[in-house]
Coordinates of C-alpha atoms and ligand atoms in Angstrom, one line a residue:
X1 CA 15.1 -4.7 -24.7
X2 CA 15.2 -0.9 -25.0
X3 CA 12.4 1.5 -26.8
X4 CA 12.1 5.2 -26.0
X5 CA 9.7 6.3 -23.9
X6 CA 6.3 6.5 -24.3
X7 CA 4.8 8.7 -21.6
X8 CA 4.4 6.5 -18.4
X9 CA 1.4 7.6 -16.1
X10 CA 0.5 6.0 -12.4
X11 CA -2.7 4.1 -11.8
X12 CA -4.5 7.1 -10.2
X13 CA -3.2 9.9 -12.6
X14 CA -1.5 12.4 -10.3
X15 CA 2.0 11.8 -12.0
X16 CA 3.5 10.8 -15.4
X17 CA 6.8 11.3 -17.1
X18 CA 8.2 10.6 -20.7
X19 CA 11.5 8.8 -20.3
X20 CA 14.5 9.0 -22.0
X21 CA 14.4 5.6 -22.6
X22 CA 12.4 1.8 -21.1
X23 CA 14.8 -1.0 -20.6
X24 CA 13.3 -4.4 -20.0
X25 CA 16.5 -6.4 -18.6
X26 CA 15.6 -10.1 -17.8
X27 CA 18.9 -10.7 -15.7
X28 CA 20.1 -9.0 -13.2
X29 CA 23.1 -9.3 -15.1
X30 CA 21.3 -7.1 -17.6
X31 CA 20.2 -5.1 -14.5
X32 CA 23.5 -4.2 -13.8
X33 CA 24.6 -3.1 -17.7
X34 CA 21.7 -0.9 -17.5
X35 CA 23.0 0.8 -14.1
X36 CA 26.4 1.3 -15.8
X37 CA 25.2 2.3 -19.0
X38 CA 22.9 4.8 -17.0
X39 CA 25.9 5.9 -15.1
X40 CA 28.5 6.2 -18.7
X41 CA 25.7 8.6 -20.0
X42 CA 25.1 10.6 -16.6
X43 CA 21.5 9.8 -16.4
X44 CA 19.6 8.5 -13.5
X45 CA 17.6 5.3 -13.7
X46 CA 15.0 3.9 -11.7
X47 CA 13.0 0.4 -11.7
X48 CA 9.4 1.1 -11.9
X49 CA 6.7 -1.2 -10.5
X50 CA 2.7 -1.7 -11.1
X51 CA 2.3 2.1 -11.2
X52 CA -0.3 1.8 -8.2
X53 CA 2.0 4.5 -5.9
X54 CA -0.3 7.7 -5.6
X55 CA 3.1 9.6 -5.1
X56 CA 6.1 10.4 -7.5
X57 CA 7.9 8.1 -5.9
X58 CA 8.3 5.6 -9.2
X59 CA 8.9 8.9 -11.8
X60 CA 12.0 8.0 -13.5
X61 CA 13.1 10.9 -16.1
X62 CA 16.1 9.2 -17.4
X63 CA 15.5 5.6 -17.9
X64 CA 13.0 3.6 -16.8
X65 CA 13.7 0.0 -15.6
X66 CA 10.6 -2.3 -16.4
X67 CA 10.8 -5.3 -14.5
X68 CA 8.5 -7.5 -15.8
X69 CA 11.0 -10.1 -17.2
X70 CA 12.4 -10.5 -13.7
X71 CA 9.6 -12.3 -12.4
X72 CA 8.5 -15.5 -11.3
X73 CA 9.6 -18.4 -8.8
X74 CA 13.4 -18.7 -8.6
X75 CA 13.6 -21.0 -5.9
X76 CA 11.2 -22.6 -3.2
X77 CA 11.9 -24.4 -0.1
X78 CA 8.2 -26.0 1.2
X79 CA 10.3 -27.1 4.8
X80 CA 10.9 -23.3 5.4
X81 CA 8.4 -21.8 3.9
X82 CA 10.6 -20.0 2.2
X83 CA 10.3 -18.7 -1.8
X84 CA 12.5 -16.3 -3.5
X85 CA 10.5 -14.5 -6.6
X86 CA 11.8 -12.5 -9.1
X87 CA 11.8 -8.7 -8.3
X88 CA 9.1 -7.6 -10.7
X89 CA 6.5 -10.5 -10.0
X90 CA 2.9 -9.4 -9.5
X91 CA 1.3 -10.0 -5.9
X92 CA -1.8 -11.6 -8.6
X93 CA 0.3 -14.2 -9.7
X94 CA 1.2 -15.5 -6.1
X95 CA -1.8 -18.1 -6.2
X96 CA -1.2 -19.6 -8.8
X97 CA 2.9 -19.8 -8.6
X98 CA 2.5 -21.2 -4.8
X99 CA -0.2 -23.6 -5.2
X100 CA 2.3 -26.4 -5.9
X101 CA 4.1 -25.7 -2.4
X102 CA 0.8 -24.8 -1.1
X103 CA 2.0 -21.7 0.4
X104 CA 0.6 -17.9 0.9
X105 CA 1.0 -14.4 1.8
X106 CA 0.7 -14.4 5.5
X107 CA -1.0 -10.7 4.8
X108 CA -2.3 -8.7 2.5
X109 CA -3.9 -5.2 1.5
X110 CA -6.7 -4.4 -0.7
X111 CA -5.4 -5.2 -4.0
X112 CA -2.9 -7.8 -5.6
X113 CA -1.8 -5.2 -8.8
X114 CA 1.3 -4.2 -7.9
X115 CA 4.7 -6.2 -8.1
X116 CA 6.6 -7.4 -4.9
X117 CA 9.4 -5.1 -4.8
X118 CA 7.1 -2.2 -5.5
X119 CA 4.5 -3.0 -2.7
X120 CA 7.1 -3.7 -0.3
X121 CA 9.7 -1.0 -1.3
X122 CA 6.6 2.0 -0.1
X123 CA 5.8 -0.6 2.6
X124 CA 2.5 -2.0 1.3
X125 CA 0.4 -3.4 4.1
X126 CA -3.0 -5.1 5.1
X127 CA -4.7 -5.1 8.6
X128 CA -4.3 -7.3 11.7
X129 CA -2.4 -6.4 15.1
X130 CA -0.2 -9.9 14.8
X131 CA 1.1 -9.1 11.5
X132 CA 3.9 -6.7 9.8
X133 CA 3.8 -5.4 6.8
X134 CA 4.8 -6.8 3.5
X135 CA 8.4 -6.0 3.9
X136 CA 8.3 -7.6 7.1
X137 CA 8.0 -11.0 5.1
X138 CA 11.4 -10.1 3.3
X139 CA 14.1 -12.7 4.8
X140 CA 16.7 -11.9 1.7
X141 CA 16.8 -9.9 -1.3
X142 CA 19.6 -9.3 -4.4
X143 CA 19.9 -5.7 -5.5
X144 CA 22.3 -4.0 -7.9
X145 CA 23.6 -1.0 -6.1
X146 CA 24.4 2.7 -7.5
X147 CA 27.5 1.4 -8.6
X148 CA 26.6 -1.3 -10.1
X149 CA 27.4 -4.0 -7.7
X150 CA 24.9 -6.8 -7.2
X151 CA 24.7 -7.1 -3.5
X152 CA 23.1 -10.0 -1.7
X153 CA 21.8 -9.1 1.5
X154 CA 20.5 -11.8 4.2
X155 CA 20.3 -13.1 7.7
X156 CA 24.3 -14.2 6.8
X157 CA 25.0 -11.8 4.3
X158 CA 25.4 -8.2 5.1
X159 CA 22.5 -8.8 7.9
X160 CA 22.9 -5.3 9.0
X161 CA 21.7 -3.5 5.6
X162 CA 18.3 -5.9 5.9
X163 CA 16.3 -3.5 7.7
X164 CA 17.0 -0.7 4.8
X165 CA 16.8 -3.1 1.7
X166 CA 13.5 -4.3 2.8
X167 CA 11.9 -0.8 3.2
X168 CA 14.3 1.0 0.6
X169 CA 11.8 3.3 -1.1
X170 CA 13.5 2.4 -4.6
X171 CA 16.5 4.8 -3.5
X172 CA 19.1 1.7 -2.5
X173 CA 19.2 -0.1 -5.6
X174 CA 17.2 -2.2 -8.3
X175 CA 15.8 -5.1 -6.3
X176 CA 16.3 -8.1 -8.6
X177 CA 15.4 -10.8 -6.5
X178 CA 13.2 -10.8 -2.3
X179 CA 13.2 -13.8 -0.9
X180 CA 9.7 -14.2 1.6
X181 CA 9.2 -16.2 4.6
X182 CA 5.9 -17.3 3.8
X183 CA 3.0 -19.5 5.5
X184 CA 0.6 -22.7 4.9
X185 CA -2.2 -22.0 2.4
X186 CA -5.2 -20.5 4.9
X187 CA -8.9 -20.4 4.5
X188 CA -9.7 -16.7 5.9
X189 CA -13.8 -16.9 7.3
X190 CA -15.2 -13.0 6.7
X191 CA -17.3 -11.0 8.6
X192 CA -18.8 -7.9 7.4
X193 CA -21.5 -6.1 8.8
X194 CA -22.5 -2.8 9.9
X195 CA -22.0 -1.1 13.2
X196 CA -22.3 2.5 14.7
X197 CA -19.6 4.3 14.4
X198 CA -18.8 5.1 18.3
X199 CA -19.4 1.6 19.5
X200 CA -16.1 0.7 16.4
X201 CA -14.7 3.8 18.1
X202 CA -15.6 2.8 21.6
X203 CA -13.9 -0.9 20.9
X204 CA -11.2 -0.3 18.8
X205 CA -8.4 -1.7 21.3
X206 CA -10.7 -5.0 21.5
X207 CA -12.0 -4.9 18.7
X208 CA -8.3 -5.0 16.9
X209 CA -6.7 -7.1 19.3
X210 CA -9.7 -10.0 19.4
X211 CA -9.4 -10.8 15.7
X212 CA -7.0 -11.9 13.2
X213 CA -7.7 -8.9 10.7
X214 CA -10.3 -6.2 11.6
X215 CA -11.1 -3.0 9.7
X216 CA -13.8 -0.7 9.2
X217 CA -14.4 1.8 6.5
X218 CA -16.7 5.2 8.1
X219 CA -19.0 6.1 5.4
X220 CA -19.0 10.2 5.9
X221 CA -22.2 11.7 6.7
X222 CA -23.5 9.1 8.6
X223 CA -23.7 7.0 11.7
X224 CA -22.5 3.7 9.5
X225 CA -19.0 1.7 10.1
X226 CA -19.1 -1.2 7.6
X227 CA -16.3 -3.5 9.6
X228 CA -14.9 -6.6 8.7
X229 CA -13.3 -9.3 10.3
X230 CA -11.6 -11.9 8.9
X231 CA -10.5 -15.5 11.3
X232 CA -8.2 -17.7 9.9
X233 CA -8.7 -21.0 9.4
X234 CA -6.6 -24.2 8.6
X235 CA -6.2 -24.5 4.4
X236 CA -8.3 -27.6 4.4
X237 CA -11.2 -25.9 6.3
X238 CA -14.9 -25.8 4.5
X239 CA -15.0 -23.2 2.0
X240 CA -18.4 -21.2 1.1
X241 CA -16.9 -18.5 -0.9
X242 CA -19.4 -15.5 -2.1
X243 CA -21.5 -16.4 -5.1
X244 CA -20.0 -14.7 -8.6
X245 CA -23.3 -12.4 -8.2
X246 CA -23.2 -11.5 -4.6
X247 CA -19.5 -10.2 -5.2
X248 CA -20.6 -8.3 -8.6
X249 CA -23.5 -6.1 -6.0
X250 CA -20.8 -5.8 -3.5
X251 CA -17.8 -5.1 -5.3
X252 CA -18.5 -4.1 -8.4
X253 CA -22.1 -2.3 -7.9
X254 CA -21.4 -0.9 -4.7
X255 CA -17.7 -0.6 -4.0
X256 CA -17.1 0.7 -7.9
X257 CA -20.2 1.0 -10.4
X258 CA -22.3 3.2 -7.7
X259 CA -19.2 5.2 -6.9
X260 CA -18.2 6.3 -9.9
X261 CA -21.9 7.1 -10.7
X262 CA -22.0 9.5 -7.2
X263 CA -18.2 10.9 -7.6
X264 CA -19.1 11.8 -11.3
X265 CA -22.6 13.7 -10.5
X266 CA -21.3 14.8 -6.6
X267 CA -18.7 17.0 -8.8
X268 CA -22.0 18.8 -10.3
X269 CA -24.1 18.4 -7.1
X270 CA -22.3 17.6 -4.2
X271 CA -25.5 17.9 -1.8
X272 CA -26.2 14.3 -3.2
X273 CA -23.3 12.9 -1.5
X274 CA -24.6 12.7 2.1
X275 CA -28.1 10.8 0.4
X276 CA -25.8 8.5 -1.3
X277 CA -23.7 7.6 1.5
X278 CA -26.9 6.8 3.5
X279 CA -28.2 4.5 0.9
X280 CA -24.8 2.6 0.8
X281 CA -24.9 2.4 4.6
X282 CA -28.3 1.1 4.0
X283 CA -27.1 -1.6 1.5
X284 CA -23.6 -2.4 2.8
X285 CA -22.4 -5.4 4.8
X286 CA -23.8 -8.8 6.3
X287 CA -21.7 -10.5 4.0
X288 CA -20.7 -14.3 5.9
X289 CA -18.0 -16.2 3.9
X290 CA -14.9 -18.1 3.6
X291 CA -12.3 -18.6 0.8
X292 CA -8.6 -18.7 0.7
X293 CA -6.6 -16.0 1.8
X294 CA -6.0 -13.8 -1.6
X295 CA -9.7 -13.9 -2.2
X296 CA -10.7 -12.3 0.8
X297 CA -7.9 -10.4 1.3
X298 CA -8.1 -8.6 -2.1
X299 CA -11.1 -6.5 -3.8
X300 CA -11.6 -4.9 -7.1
X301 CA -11.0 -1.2 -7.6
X302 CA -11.8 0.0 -10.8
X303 CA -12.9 3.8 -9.5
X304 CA -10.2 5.9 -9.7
X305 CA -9.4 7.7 -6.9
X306 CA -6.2 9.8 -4.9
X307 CA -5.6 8.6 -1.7
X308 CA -3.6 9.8 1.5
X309 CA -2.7 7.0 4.5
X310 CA -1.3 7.8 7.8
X311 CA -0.5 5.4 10.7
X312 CA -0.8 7.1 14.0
X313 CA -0.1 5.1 17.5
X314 CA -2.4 2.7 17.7
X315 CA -4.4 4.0 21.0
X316 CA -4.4 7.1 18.8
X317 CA -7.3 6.1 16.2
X318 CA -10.6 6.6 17.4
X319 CA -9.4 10.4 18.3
X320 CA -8.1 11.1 15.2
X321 CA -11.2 10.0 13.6
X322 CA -13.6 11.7 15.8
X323 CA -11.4 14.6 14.5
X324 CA -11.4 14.2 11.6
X325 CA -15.7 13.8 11.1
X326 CA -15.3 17.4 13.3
X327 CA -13.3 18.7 10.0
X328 CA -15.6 17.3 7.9
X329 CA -18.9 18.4 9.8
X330 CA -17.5 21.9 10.3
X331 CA -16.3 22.4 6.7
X332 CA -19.1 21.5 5.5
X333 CA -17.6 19.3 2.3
X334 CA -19.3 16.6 1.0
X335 CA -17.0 13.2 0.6
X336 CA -18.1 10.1 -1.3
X337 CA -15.8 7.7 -0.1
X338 CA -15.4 6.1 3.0
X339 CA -12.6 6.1 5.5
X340 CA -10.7 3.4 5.6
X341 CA -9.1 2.3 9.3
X342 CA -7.3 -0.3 9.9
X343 CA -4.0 -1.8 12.3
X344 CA -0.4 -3.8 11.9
X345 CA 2.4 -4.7 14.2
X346 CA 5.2 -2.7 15.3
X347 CA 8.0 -3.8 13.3
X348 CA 12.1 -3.2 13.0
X349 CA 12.3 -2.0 9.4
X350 CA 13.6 1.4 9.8
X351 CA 11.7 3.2 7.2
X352 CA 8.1 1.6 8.3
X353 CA 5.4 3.2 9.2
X354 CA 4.7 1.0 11.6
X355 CA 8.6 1.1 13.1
X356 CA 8.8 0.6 16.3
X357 CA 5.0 0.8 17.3
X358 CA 1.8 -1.1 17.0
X359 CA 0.0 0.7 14.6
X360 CA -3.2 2.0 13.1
X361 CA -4.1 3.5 9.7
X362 CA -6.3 6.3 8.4
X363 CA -6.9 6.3 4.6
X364 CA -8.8 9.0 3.2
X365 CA -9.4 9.2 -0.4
X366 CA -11.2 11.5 -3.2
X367 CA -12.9 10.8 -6.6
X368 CA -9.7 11.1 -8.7
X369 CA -11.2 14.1 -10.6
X370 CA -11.8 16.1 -7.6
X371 CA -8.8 18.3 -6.2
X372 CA -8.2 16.6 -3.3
X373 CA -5.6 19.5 -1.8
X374 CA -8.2 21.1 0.8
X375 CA -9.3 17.8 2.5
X376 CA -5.8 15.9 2.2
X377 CA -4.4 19.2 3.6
X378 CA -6.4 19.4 7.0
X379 CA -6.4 15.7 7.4
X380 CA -2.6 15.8 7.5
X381 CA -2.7 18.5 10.4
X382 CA -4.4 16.2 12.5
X383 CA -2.5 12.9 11.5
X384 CA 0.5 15.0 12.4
X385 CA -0.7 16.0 16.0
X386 CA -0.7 12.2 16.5
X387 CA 2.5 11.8 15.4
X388 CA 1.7 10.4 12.4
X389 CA 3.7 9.0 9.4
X390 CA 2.8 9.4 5.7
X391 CA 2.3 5.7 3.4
X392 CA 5.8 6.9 1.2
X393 CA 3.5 5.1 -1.9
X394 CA 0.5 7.4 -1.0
X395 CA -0.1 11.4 -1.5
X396 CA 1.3 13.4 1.4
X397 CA 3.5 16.8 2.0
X398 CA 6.1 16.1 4.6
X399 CA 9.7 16.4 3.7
X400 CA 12.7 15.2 5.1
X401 CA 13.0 17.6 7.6
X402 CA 9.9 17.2 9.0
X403 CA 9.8 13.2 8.5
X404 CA 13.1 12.7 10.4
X405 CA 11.5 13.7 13.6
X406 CA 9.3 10.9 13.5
X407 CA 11.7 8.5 11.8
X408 CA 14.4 7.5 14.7
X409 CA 16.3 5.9 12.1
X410 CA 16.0 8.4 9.3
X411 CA 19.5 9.3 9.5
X412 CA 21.0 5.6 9.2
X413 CA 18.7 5.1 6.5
X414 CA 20.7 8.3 4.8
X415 CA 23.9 6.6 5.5
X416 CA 23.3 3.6 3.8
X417 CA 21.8 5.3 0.7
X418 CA 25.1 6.9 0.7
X419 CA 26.7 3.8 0.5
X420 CA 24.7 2.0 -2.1
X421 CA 23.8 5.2 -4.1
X422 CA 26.5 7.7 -3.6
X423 CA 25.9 9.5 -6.9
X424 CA 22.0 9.7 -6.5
X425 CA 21.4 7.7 -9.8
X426 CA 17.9 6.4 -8.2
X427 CA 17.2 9.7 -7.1
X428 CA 13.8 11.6 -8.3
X429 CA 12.0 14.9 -7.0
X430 CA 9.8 12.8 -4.6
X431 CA 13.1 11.0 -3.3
X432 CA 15.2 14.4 -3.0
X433 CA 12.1 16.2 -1.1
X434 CA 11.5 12.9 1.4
X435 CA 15.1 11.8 1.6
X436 CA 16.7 14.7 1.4
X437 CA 19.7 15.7 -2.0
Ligands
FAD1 C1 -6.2 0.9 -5.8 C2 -5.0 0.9 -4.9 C3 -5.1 0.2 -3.7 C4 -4.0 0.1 -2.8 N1 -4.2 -0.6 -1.6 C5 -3.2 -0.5 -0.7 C6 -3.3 -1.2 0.5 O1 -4.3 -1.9 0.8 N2 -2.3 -1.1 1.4 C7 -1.2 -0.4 1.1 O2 -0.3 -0.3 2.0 N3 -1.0 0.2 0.0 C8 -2.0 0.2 -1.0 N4 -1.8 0.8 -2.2 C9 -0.5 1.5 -2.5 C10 0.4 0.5 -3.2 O3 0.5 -0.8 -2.6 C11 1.9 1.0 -3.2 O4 1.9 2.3 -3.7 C12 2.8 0.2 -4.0 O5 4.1 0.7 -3.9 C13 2.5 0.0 -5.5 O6 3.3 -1.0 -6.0 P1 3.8 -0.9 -7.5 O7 4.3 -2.2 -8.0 O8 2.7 -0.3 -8.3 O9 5.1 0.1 -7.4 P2 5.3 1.5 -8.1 O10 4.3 2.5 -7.6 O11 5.5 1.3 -9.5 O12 6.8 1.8 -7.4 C14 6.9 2.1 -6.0 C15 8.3 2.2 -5.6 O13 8.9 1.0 -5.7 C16 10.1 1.1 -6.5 N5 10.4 -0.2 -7.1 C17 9.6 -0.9 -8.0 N6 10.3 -2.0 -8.4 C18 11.5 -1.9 -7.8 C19 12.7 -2.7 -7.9 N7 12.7 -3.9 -8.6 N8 13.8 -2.4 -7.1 C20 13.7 -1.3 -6.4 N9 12.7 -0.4 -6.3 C21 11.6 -0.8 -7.0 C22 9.9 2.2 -7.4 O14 11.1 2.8 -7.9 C23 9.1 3.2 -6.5 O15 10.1 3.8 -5.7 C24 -2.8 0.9 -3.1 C25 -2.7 1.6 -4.3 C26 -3.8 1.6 -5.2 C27 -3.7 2.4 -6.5

């Protein structure tokens, strides 16, 4: 299917574009036409995903590659584990297309919006210390090349370009097909309650390394962590899952509805924001329940908001944010949302944030109408100091240059790009300032 393009704008309204055109392919066979066609007419092309990237990353000026008839189970092996799903499948739909193999996401963040080659191409993660990232889970994928080749890529095929494909920041190819090692349907058991800040601080090595998934949001402007732990349990373990109006205060009232009340009037009167933050404090956490995984692994965001991640060494967070509540003290702003902090496992995928070191993460976010330049700005500094690296799905200012110092494999990365896109047909203004022309 082709249309011309309406104009396309990202979840949290930093970036939109009118393409030339919107292809729909439903084969990668189609995938491949629209490549060449792309590539007759001397126009770039780019598959574009859920939208939920903060960053430019997904702009495609030429034509736009909507993936959304690529989706769904291709195959499923319940002895492995093993499921290969159609490039533009949405991380909601997982329940329901695994329940008959009664298999799961090992991990997950805070949302299920976006599709699986989006999340894993900016290297979408969750929180725990024994777990990767979502590209970690990627064990073989099918992707049509600059050229137009469709190139399988596995543990037997082409093995060696597996640690690019699964990271590939859109700039390889057009991921058709991932294939996911995934794990037994799990009952997560959640924790959330409230803690000082300096004890989380204090603990953090523990704290991270004692529990299957730990994370605490800082509410600025006060004393308040809300953390959360989440143990997992065997799939068949007792479930008490949070009543429908317990998660409306929590997640809809609190985490959203409240929000967007104090973001909207902390634009007028920002001197409410540290009173609101201490009445969430107040109301936040003590929350005791178990479900299966993707309910406790994902919330509801329906504030809009802009958002900038870092992962810094993992010994490196409670400095950087003791830090970063000195920037805030000594400006003087007034933030509404919390910081979010949590941890994942070093991994081997060359273009994770978490390559080659156990990681933790700093999220720090602004109402979406609020010009978030100021805050991201000083924030960065600091990450930086720690050696930090920027979520490539998440707003940030580094360029190549400056993100091949903390990349050791930046510049094999560049090599296979040249290989699989020589001409730059996936290329973007996001891609040419963070990879380079
Ligand atoms: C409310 C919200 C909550 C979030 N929570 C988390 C979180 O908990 N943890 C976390 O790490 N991140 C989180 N993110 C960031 C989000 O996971 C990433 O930005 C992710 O990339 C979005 O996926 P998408 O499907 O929307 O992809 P898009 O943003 O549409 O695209 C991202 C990239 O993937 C490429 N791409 C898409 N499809 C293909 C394909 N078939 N082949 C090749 N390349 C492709 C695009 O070209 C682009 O380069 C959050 C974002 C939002 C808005």
């Amino acid at each position: 299917m082709t249309a011309t393009g309406a104009t396309w704008r990202n979840w949290a309204r930093t970036e939109s574009v009118r393409p030339l055109r919107v292809e729909r392919p439903a084969t990668s066979g189609a995938v491949q036409r629209a490549v060449a066609a792309a590539a007759a007419s001397g126009l770039r092309i780019k598959a574009v995903g859920a939208g939920h990237s903060f960053t430019g990353i997904a702009v495609a000026p030429g034509v736009q590659l909507d993936l959304a008839d690529l989706s769904g189970i291709v195959d499923a092996d319940i002895a492995t584990g093993r499921v290969t799903l159609g490039a533009g499948t949405r991380l909601h739909e997982l329940p329901a297309l695994l329940a008959p193999y009664g298999l799961a996401l090992p991990n997950m963040g805070d949302i299920d919006r976006q599709t699986i080659a989006g999340a894993t191409s900016t290297g979408t993660h969750g929180t725990g210390l024994g777990f990767g990232g979502l590209a970690t889970q990627i064990v073989a994928a099918k992707l049509v090349s600059g050229t137009g080749e469709l190139i399988a890529v596995s543990e037997s095929e082409r093995p060696e370009l597996l640690p690019a494909v699964r990271l590939g920041l859109g700039a390889l190819g057009v991921l058709v097909e991932v294939t996911l090692q995934l794990v037994p349907r799990f009952v997560l058991h959640a924790v959330e309650k409230p803690a000082p800040l300096g004890e989380v601080l204090d603990g953090w090595p523990e704290l991270v390394r004692a529990s299957d998934h730990f994370e605490f949001y800082w509410f600025p402007h006060t004393e308040a962590a809300l953390t959360k732990t989440n143990t997992r349990l065997p799939g068949d373990a007792p479930r008490r899952p949070l009543g429908r109006v317990s998660r409306w205060v929590d997640d809809e009232l609190l985490a959203n509805g409240l929000y967007r009340g104090v973001c909207a009037v902390g634009r007028i009167a920002p001197g409410v924001v540290p009173a609101f933050a201490r009445q969430v404090e107040k109301l936040t956490g003590d929350r005791d329940f178990a479900d299966f995984s993707p309910k406790v692994f994902v919330t509801n965001r329906t504030v809009r908001f802009r958002e900038m991640e870092y992962a810094v060494p993992l010994a490196a967070v409670p400095d950087a944010v003791r830090e970063v509540r000195s920037l805030i003290e000594r400006k003087g702003w007034r933030i509404s949302f919390p910081i979010e902090v949590r941890a994942a496992a070093s991994d081997d995928n060359w273009l994770s944030t978490a390559y080659g070191r156990d990681s933790g993460y700093l999220a720090v976010h602004r109402y979406f109408r609020e010009d978030p330049a100021e805050y991201f700005t000083a924030v960065e500094a600091i990450m930086r100091e720690h050696g930090g690296r920027p979520h490539w799905g998440k707003m940030h200012t580094r360029d190549a240059a400056s993100l091949r110092e903390v990349y050791p494999r930046f510049d094999d990365f560049v090599r296979v790009r040249n290989e699989l896109d020589p001409e730059r047909r996936f290329g973007n203004p996001y891609l040419e300032r963070v990879l380079g022309a």
